[in-house]
C-alpha cells in the first residue's frame, strides 16, 4: 500500500505532501486530539458538531489557545520533512531544507501549508471521531477544513 501524496499551490508556490508512517503520525494525532478534542467533545454534550464543515478559523483559534510553542514547532518540523517544495522547472526539494524560502514575510502561507499538510495526514480523523461520538462516520464525515478564503 503506497502512502498518499497530494500537491497544492499556495501563494504561487507548489507543495507536495506525503503521508507520515503510523509511528510518527500517531504522536501528532494524539497531540492534535489533546489540543482540539474539546471542539469535538461538545458533541458529547449534545451540541451539534458538523464534521463535514468544520470552521477552520475556530479550529485555529482552539489550536493557538491550547497548544504550546513547542507543539507548533513539532507540527511544522515533522510535516516539513514530509513536504517537498518546487522552485520551478519540475524540480522538487525538501521543504525542511528550504524552510525560509516560501514563508519569509508570508506567515499566512505558512498557516495554509500547515492546514494542507494536516488534511493530507489526518483526512480520516473526524470520521473515526464521528463513530466514537455516535455519528455515521461514513465517507461524508471526512475531516475537511473549510474557511471563507480556501
Coordinates of N, CA, C and O in Angstrom, one line a residue:
X1 N 0.8 -1.2 0.0 CA 0.0 0.0 0.0 C 0.9 1.2 0.0 O 1.7 1.4 0.9
X2 N 0.7 2.1 -1.0 CA 1.5 3.3 -1.1 C 1.0 4.4 -0.2 O -0.2 4.5 0.1
X3 N 1.9 5.3 0.3 CA 1.5 6.4 1.0 C 0.8 7.4 0.1 O 1.3 7.7 -1.0
X4 N -0.2 8.1 0.6 CA -0.9 9.1 -0.1 C 0.0 10.3 -0.3 O 0.7 10.7 0.6
X5 N -0.1 10.9 -1.5 CA 0.7 12.1 -1.8 C -0.2 13.1 -2.5 O -1.0 12.7 -3.4
X6 N -0.2 14.3 -2.1 CA -1.0 15.4 -2.7 C -0.2 16.6 -2.9 O 0.7 16.9 -2.2
X7 N -0.6 17.3 -4.0 CA 0.1 18.6 -4.3 C -1.0 19.7 -4.2 O -2.1 19.5 -4.5
X8 N -0.4 20.9 -3.9 CA -1.3 22.1 -3.9 C -0.4 23.3 -4.1 O 0.7 23.4 -3.6
X9 N -0.9 24.3 -4.7 CA -0.3 25.6 -4.9 C -0.8 26.5 -3.8 O -2.0 26.7 -3.6
X10 N 0.2 27.2 -3.1 CA -0.2 28.1 -2.1 C 0.7 29.4 -2.3 O 1.9 29.3 -2.3
X11 N 0.1 30.5 -2.5 CA 0.8 31.7 -2.7 C 1.8 31.7 -3.9 O 2.8 32.3 -3.8
X12 N 1.4 30.9 -4.9 CA 2.3 30.9 -6.1 C 3.4 29.8 -6.0 O 4.3 29.7 -6.9
X13 N 3.4 29.1 -4.9 CA 4.5 28.1 -4.6 C 3.8 26.7 -4.6 O 2.7 26.5 -4.0
X14 N 4.4 25.7 -5.2 CA 3.8 24.4 -5.3 C 4.4 23.5 -4.2 O 5.6 23.5 -4.1
X15 N 3.5 22.8 -3.5 CA 3.9 21.9 -2.4 C 3.4 20.5 -2.7 O 2.3 20.3 -3.2
X16 N 4.2 19.5 -2.3 CA 3.8 18.1 -2.4 C 4.0 17.5 -1.0 O 5.1 17.5 -0.5
X17 N 2.9 17.0 -0.4 CA 2.9 16.4 0.9 C 2.7 14.9 0.8 O 1.8 14.5 0.1
X18 N 3.5 14.2 1.5 CA 3.4 12.7 1.6 C 2.9 12.3 3.0 O 3.4 12.9 4.0
X19 N 2.0 11.4 3.1 CA 1.6 10.9 4.4 C 2.7 10.4 5.3 O 3.7 9.8 4.7
X20 N 2.6 10.6 6.5 CA 3.5 10.0 7.5 C 3.3 8.5 7.7 O 2.1 8.0 7.5
X21 N 4.3 7.8 8.1 CA 4.1 6.4 8.5 C 3.4 6.5 9.9 O 3.3 7.6 10.5
X22 N 2.8 5.4 10.4 CA 2.0 5.4 11.5 C 2.7 5.8 12.8 O 2.2 6.5 13.7
X23 N 4.0 5.4 13.0 CA 4.7 5.8 14.2 C 4.8 7.3 14.5 O 4.4 7.8 15.5
X24 N 5.4 8.0 13.6 CA 5.4 9.5 13.8 C 4.0 10.1 13.7 O 3.7 11.1 14.4
X25 N 3.1 9.5 12.9 CA 1.8 10.1 12.7 C 1.0 10.0 13.9 O 0.2 10.9 14.3
X26 N 1.1 8.9 14.6 CA 0.2 8.7 15.8 C 0.6 9.7 16.9 O -0.3 10.1 17.7
X27 N 1.9 10.0 17.0 CA 2.2 11.0 18.0 C 1.6 12.4 17.7 O 1.1 13.1 18.6
X28 N 1.6 12.8 16.5 CA 1.0 14.1 16.1 C -0.6 14.0 16.3 O -1.2 14.9 16.7
X29 N -1.1 12.8 15.9 CA -2.6 12.6 16.0 C -3.0 12.7 17.5 O -4.0 13.4 17.8
X30 N -2.2 12.1 18.4 CA -2.6 12.1 19.8 C -2.5 13.6 20.3 O -3.5 14.0 21.0
X31 N -1.5 14.3 19.9 CA -1.4 15.7 20.4 C -2.5 16.6 19.8 O -3.1 17.4 20.5
X32 N -2.8 16.3 18.5 CA -3.9 17.1 17.9 C -5.2 16.8 18.6 O -6.0 17.7 18.8
X33 N -5.4 15.5 19.0 CA -6.6 15.2 19.7 C -6.7 15.9 21.1 O -7.7 16.4 21.5
X34 N -5.5 16.0 21.7 CA -5.5 16.7 23.0 C -5.8 18.2 22.9 O -6.5 18.8 23.7
X35 N -5.3 18.8 21.8 CA -5.5 20.2 21.6 C -6.9 20.5 21.1 O -7.6 21.4 21.6
X36 N -7.4 19.7 20.1 CA -8.7 20.0 19.5 C -9.8 19.2 20.0 O -11.0 19.4 19.7
X37 N -9.5 18.2 20.9 CA -10.6 17.4 21.5 C -11.7 18.1 22.1 O -12.9 17.7 21.8
X38 N -11.5 19.2 22.8 CA -12.7 20.0 23.3 C -13.7 20.4 22.3 O -14.9 20.5 22.5
X39 N -13.2 20.7 21.1 CA -14.1 21.1 20.0 C -15.1 20.0 19.7 O -16.3 20.2 19.6
X40 N -14.5 18.8 19.6 CA -15.4 17.6 19.3 C -16.2 17.1 20.6 O -17.2 16.5 20.4
X41 N -15.6 17.3 21.8 CA -16.3 16.9 23.0 C -17.6 17.6 23.2 O -18.5 17.1 23.8
X42 N -17.8 18.8 22.6 CA -19.1 19.5 22.7 C -20.2 18.6 22.1 O -21.3 18.7 22.5
X43 N -19.8 17.8 21.1 CA -20.8 16.9 20.5 C -21.3 15.9 21.5 O -22.4 15.4 21.5
X44 N -20.4 15.5 22.5 CA -20.9 14.6 23.5 C -21.8 15.2 24.5 O -22.6 14.6 25.2
X45 N -21.8 16.6 24.6 CA -22.7 17.3 25.5 C -24.0 17.7 24.8 O -24.7 18.6 25.3
X46 N -24.2 17.2 23.6 CA -25.4 17.5 22.9 C -25.4 18.6 21.9 O -26.3 18.9 21.2
X47 N -24.3 19.3 21.8 CA -24.1 20.4 20.9 C -23.9 19.8 19.5 O -23.2 18.8 19.4
X48 N -24.4 20.4 18.5 CA -24.2 19.9 17.1 C -22.7 20.2 16.7 O -22.2 21.3 16.9
X49 N -22.1 19.2 16.2 CA -20.7 19.3 15.7 C -20.8 18.8 14.2 O -21.0 17.7 13.9
X50 N -20.7 19.8 13.3 CA -20.8 19.5 11.9 C -19.4 19.1 11.4 O -18.6 19.9 11.1
X51 N -19.1 17.7 11.4 CA -17.8 17.3 11.0 C -17.5 17.5 9.5 O -16.4 17.5 9.1
X52 N -18.5 17.7 8.7 CA -18.3 17.9 7.3 C -17.9 19.4 7.0 O -17.3 19.6 6.0
X53 N -18.3 20.3 7.8 CA -18.0 21.7 7.6 C -17.4 22.4 8.8 O -17.9 23.3 9.3
X54 N -16.3 21.8 9.2 CA -15.6 22.3 10.4 C -15.0 23.7 10.0 O -14.4 23.9 9.0
X55 N -15.2 24.7 10.9 CA -14.8 26.0 10.6 C -13.3 26.1 11.0 O -12.9 26.0 12.1
X56 N -12.5 26.3 10.0 CA -11.0 26.3 10.2 C -10.6 27.5 11.1 O -9.7 27.4 11.9
X57 N -11.3 28.6 11.1 CA -10.9 29.7 11.9 C -11.1 29.4 13.4 O -10.2 29.7 14.2
X58 N -12.2 28.7 13.7 CA -12.4 28.2 15.1 C -11.4 27.2 15.5 O -10.9 27.3 16.7
X59 N -11.0 26.3 14.6 CA -10.0 25.3 15.0 C -8.6 25.9 15.2 O -7.9 25.5 16.0
X60 N -8.3 26.9 14.3 CA -7.0 27.6 14.5 C -7.0 28.3 15.8 O -6.0 28.3 16.6
X61 N -8.1 29.0 16.2 CA -8.2 29.7 17.5 C -8.1 28.7 18.6 O -7.3 28.9 19.6
X62 N -8.7 27.5 18.5 CA -8.6 26.5 19.6 C -7.2 26.0 19.6 O -6.6 25.8 20.7
X63 N -6.5 25.8 18.5 CA -5.2 25.3 18.4 C -4.2 26.3 19.2 O -3.5 25.9 20.1
X64 N -4.3 27.6 18.8 CA -3.4 28.5 19.5 C -3.8 28.8 20.9 O -2.9 29.2 21.7
X65 N -5.0 28.5 21.3 CA -5.4 28.7 22.7 C -4.9 27.6 23.6 O -4.5 27.8 24.7
X66 N -4.8 26.4 23.0 CA -4.4 25.2 23.8 C -3.0 24.7 23.6 O -2.4 24.0 24.4
X67 N -2.5 25.0 22.4 CA -1.1 24.5 22.1 C 0.0 25.3 22.7 O -0.2 26.5 23.1
X68 N 1.1 24.7 22.8 CA 2.3 25.4 23.3 C 3.2 25.7 22.0 O 3.0 25.1 21.0
X69 N 4.1 26.6 22.2 CA 5.0 26.9 21.1 C 5.8 25.7 20.6 O 6.0 25.5 19.4
X70 N 6.1 24.8 21.5 CA 6.8 23.5 21.2 C 5.9 22.7 20.3 O 6.4 21.9 19.4
X71 N 4.5 22.7 20.5 CA 3.6 21.9 19.7 C 3.7 22.4 18.3 O 3.7 21.7 17.3
X72 N 3.6 23.8 18.1 CA 3.6 24.4 16.8 C 4.9 24.0 16.1 O 4.9 23.6 14.9
X73 N 6.0 24.1 16.8 CA 7.3 23.8 16.2 C 7.4 22.3 15.8 O 7.9 22.0 14.7
X74 N 6.8 21.4 16.6 CA 6.8 20.0 16.3 C 6.0 19.7 15.1 O 6.4 19.0 14.2
X75 N 4.8 20.2 15.0 CA 3.9 20.0 13.9 C 4.6 20.5 12.6 O 4.7 19.8 11.6
X76 N 5.2 21.7 12.7 CA 5.9 22.3 11.5 C 7.1 21.4 11.1 O 7.3 21.1 9.9
X77 N 7.9 21.0 12.1 CA 9.2 20.3 11.7 C 8.9 18.9 11.2 O 9.4 18.5 10.2
X78 N 7.9 18.2 11.8 CA 7.6 16.9 11.3 C 6.9 16.9 10.0 O 7.3 16.1 9.1
X79 N 6.0 17.8 9.8 CA 5.3 17.9 8.5 C 6.2 18.5 7.4 O 6.0 18.1 6.2
X80 N 7.1 19.3 7.7 CA 8.1 19.8 6.7 C 8.9 18.7 6.1 O 9.3 18.7 5.0
X81 N 9.2 17.7 7.0 CA 10.0 16.6 6.5 C 9.2 15.7 5.5 O 9.8 14.9 4.8
X82 N 7.9 15.9 5.5 CA 7.0 15.1 4.6 C 6.6 15.9 3.4 O 5.7 15.5 2.6
X83 N 7.2 17.1 3.3 CA 6.8 18.0 2.2 C 8.0 18.4 1.3 O 9.1 18.6 1.8
X84 N 7.7 18.5 0.0 CA 8.6 19.0 -0.9 C 8.0 20.2 -1.5 O 6.8 20.4 -1.6
X85 N 8.9 21.1 -1.9 CA 8.5 22.4 -2.5 C 9.2 22.5 -3.8 O 10.3 22.1 -4.0
X86 N 8.5 23.1 -4.8 CA 9.0 23.2 -6.1 C 9.5 24.6 -6.4 O 8.7 25.6 -6.4
X87 N 10.8 24.8 -6.7 CA 11.3 26.1 -7.1 C 11.0 26.4 -8.6 O 11.4 27.5 -9.1
X88 N 10.4 25.4 -9.2 CA 10.0 25.6 -10.6 C 10.7 24.6 -11.5 O 11.5 23.8 -11.0
X89 N 10.4 24.6 -12.8 CA 11.0 23.8 -13.8 C 10.9 22.3 -13.4 O 11.8 21.5 -13.8
X90 N 9.9 21.9 -12.8 CA 9.7 20.5 -12.4 C 10.6 19.9 -11.4 O 10.6 18.7 -11.2
X91 N 11.3 20.7 -10.7 CA 12.2 20.3 -9.6 C 11.5 20.3 -8.3 O 10.6 21.1 -8.1
X92 N 11.9 19.4 -7.4 CA 11.4 19.4 -6.1 C 12.5 19.3 -5.1 O 13.5 18.5 -5.3
X93 N 12.4 20.0 -4.0 CA 13.4 20.0 -2.9 C 12.7 19.8 -1.6 O 11.5 20.3 -1.4
X94 N 13.3 19.2 -0.6 CA 12.7 19.1 0.7 C 12.4 20.4 1.4 O 13.2 21.3 1.4
X95 N 11.1 20.6 1.8 CA 10.8 21.9 2.5 C 11.6 22.1 3.7 O 12.0 23.2 4.0
X96 N 12.0 21.0 4.4 CA 12.8 21.2 5.6 C 14.1 21.9 5.3 O 14.6 22.6 6.2
X97 N 14.6 21.7 4.1 CA 15.9 22.3 3.7 C 15.7 23.7 3.2 O 16.6 24.5 3.3
X98 N 14.6 24.0 2.7 CA 14.3 25.3 2.1 C 13.2 26.1 2.9 O 12.4 26.8 2.4
X99 N 13.2 25.9 4.2 CA 12.2 26.4 5.1 C 11.9 27.9 5.0 O 10.8 28.3 5.0
X100 N 12.9 28.7 4.9 CA 12.8 30.1 4.9 C 12.2 30.6 3.6 O 11.5 31.6 3.5
X101 N 12.6 30.0 2.5 CA 12.2 30.5 1.1 C 10.7 30.7 0.9 O 10.4 31.9 0.6
X102 N 9.8 29.8 1.2 CA 8.4 30.1 0.9 C 7.7 30.9 1.9 O 6.7 31.5 1.6
X103 N 8.2 31.0 3.1 CA 7.4 31.6 4.2 C 7.9 32.9 4.7 O 7.2 33.6 5.5
X104 N 9.1 33.3 4.4 CA 9.6 34.6 4.9 C 8.7 35.7 4.6 O 8.4 36.0 3.4
X105 N 8.2 36.4 5.6 CA 7.2 37.5 5.4 C 5.9 37.1 4.9 O 5.0 37.9 4.6
X106 N 5.6 35.8 4.8 CA 4.3 35.3 4.3 C 3.8 34.3 5.3 O 3.6 33.1 5.0
X107 N 3.5 34.7 6.5 CA 3.0 33.8 7.5 C 1.7 33.2 7.2 O 1.4 32.0 7.6
X108 N 0.9 33.9 6.5 CA -0.4 33.3 6.1 C -0.2 32.1 5.2 O -1.0 31.1 5.3
X109 N 0.9 32.1 4.4 CA 1.2 30.9 3.6 C 1.6 29.7 4.4 O 1.4 28.6 4.1
X110 N 2.4 30.0 5.5 CA 2.8 29.0 6.5 C 1.5 28.3 7.1 O 1.5 27.1 7.1
X111 N 0.6 29.1 7.5 CA -0.7 28.5 8.1 C -1.5 27.7 7.0 O -2.0 26.7 7.3
X112 N -1.5 28.2 5.8 CA -2.2 27.5 4.7 C -1.5 26.2 4.4 O -2.1 25.2 4.2
X113 N -0.2 26.2 4.4 CA 0.6 24.9 4.2 C 0.3 24.0 5.3 O 0.1 22.8 5.1
X114 N 0.4 24.5 6.6 CA 0.1 23.6 7.7 C -1.3 23.0 7.7 O -1.4 21.8 7.9
X115 N -2.3 23.7 7.3 CA -3.6 23.2 7.1 C -3.6 22.1 6.1 O -4.2 21.1 6.3
X116 N -3.0 22.4 4.9 CA -2.9 21.4 3.9 C -2.2 20.1 4.3 O -2.7 19.0 4.1
X117 N -1.1 20.3 5.0 CA -0.3 19.1 5.5 C -1.2 18.3 6.5 O -1.1 17.0 6.4
X118 N -1.9 18.9 7.3 CA -2.8 18.2 8.3 C -3.9 17.5 7.6 O -4.3 16.4 8.0
X119 N -4.5 18.1 6.5 CA -5.5 17.5 5.7 C -5.0 16.2 5.1 O -5.7 15.1 5.1
X120 N -3.8 16.2 4.6 CA -3.2 15.0 4.0 C -2.9 13.9 5.0 O -3.2 12.8 4.8
X121 N -2.4 14.3 6.2 CA -2.1 13.4 7.2 C -3.3 12.8 7.9 O -3.4 11.6 8.1
X122 N -4.3 13.6 8.2 CA -5.4 13.1 9.1 C -6.8 13.2 8.4 O -7.8 13.6 9.0
X123 N -6.8 13.0 7.1 CA -8.1 13.1 6.4 C -9.2 12.3 7.0 O -10.4 12.6 6.8
X124 N -8.9 11.2 7.7 CA -10.0 10.3 8.2 C -10.2 10.5 9.7 O -11.0 9.8 10.4
X125 N -9.6 11.5 10.3 CA -9.6 11.8 11.7 C -11.1 12.0 12.2 O -11.5 11.3 13.2
X126 N -11.8 12.8 11.6 CA -13.2 13.1 12.1 C -14.2 11.9 11.8 O -15.1 11.8 12.5
X127 N -13.9 11.1 10.7 CA -14.8 10.0 10.5 C -14.7 9.0 11.7 O -15.7 8.5 12.1
X128 N -13.5 8.8 12.1 CA -13.3 7.9 13.3 C -13.9 8.5 14.5 O -14.5 7.9 15.3
X129 N -13.7 9.8 14.7 CA -14.3 10.5 15.8 C -15.8 10.5 15.8 O -16.4 10.4 16.8
X130 N -16.3 10.7 14.6 CA -17.8 10.7 14.5 C -18.4 9.3 14.9 O -19.4 9.3 15.6
X131 N -17.7 8.2 14.7 CA -18.1 6.9 15.1 C -18.1 6.9 16.7 O -19.0 6.4 17.3
X132 N -17.0 7.5 17.3 CA -17.0 7.5 18.7 C -18.1 8.3 19.3 O -18.6 8.1 20.4
X133 N -18.4 9.4 18.6 CA -19.5 10.3 19.1 C -20.9 9.8 18.8 O -21.9 10.5 19.1
X134 N -21.0 8.7 18.1 CA -22.3 8.1 17.7 C -22.8 8.6 16.4 O -23.9 8.3 16.0
X135 N -22.0 9.3 15.6 CA -22.4 9.7 14.3 C -22.1 8.6 13.3 O -21.6 7.6 13.6
X136 N -22.5 8.9 12.0 CA -22.3 7.9 11.0 C -20.9 7.6 10.7 O -20.5 6.4 10.5
X137 N -20.0 8.6 10.7 CA -18.6 8.3 10.4 C -18.3 7.8 9.0 O -17.3 7.2 8.8
X138 N -19.3 7.9 8.1 CA -19.1 7.4 6.7 C -18.2 8.4 5.9 O -17.7 9.3 6.5
X139 N -18.1 8.1 4.7 CA -17.3 8.9 3.8 C -17.6 10.4 3.8 O -16.7 11.2 3.7
X140 N -18.8 10.7 4.0 CA -19.2 12.2 4.1 C -18.7 12.9 5.3 O -18.8 14.1 5.4
X141 N -18.3 12.1 6.3 CA -17.8 12.8 7.5 C -16.3 13.0 7.5 O -15.8 13.3 8.5
X142 N -15.7 12.9 6.4 CA -14.2 13.0 6.3 C -13.8 14.4 6.9 O -14.5 15.4 6.8
X143 N -12.6 14.4 7.5 CA -12.1 15.6 8.1 C -11.7 16.6 7.1 O -10.7 16.5 6.4
X144 N -12.5 17.6 6.9 CA -12.2 18.7 5.9 C -12.3 20.0 6.6 O -13.2 20.3 7.4
X145 N -11.3 20.8 6.4 CA -11.2 22.2 6.9 C -11.9 23.1 5.9 O -11.6 23.0 4.7
X146 N -12.7 24.0 6.3 CA -13.3 25.0 5.4 C -13.1 26.4 6.0 O -13.2 26.6 7.2
X147 N -12.8 27.3 5.1 CA -12.7 28.7 5.5 C -13.1 29.5 4.4 O -13.1 29.1 3.2
X148 N -13.5 30.7 4.6 CA -14.0 31.6 3.5 C -13.0 31.8 2.4 O -13.3 32.1 1.3
X149 N -11.7 31.7 2.7 CA -10.6 32.0 1.8 C -10.1 30.8 1.0 O -9.1 31.0 0.3
X150 N -10.5 29.6 1.3 CA -9.9 28.4 0.6 C -11.0 27.7 -0.1 O -12.2 27.8 0.1

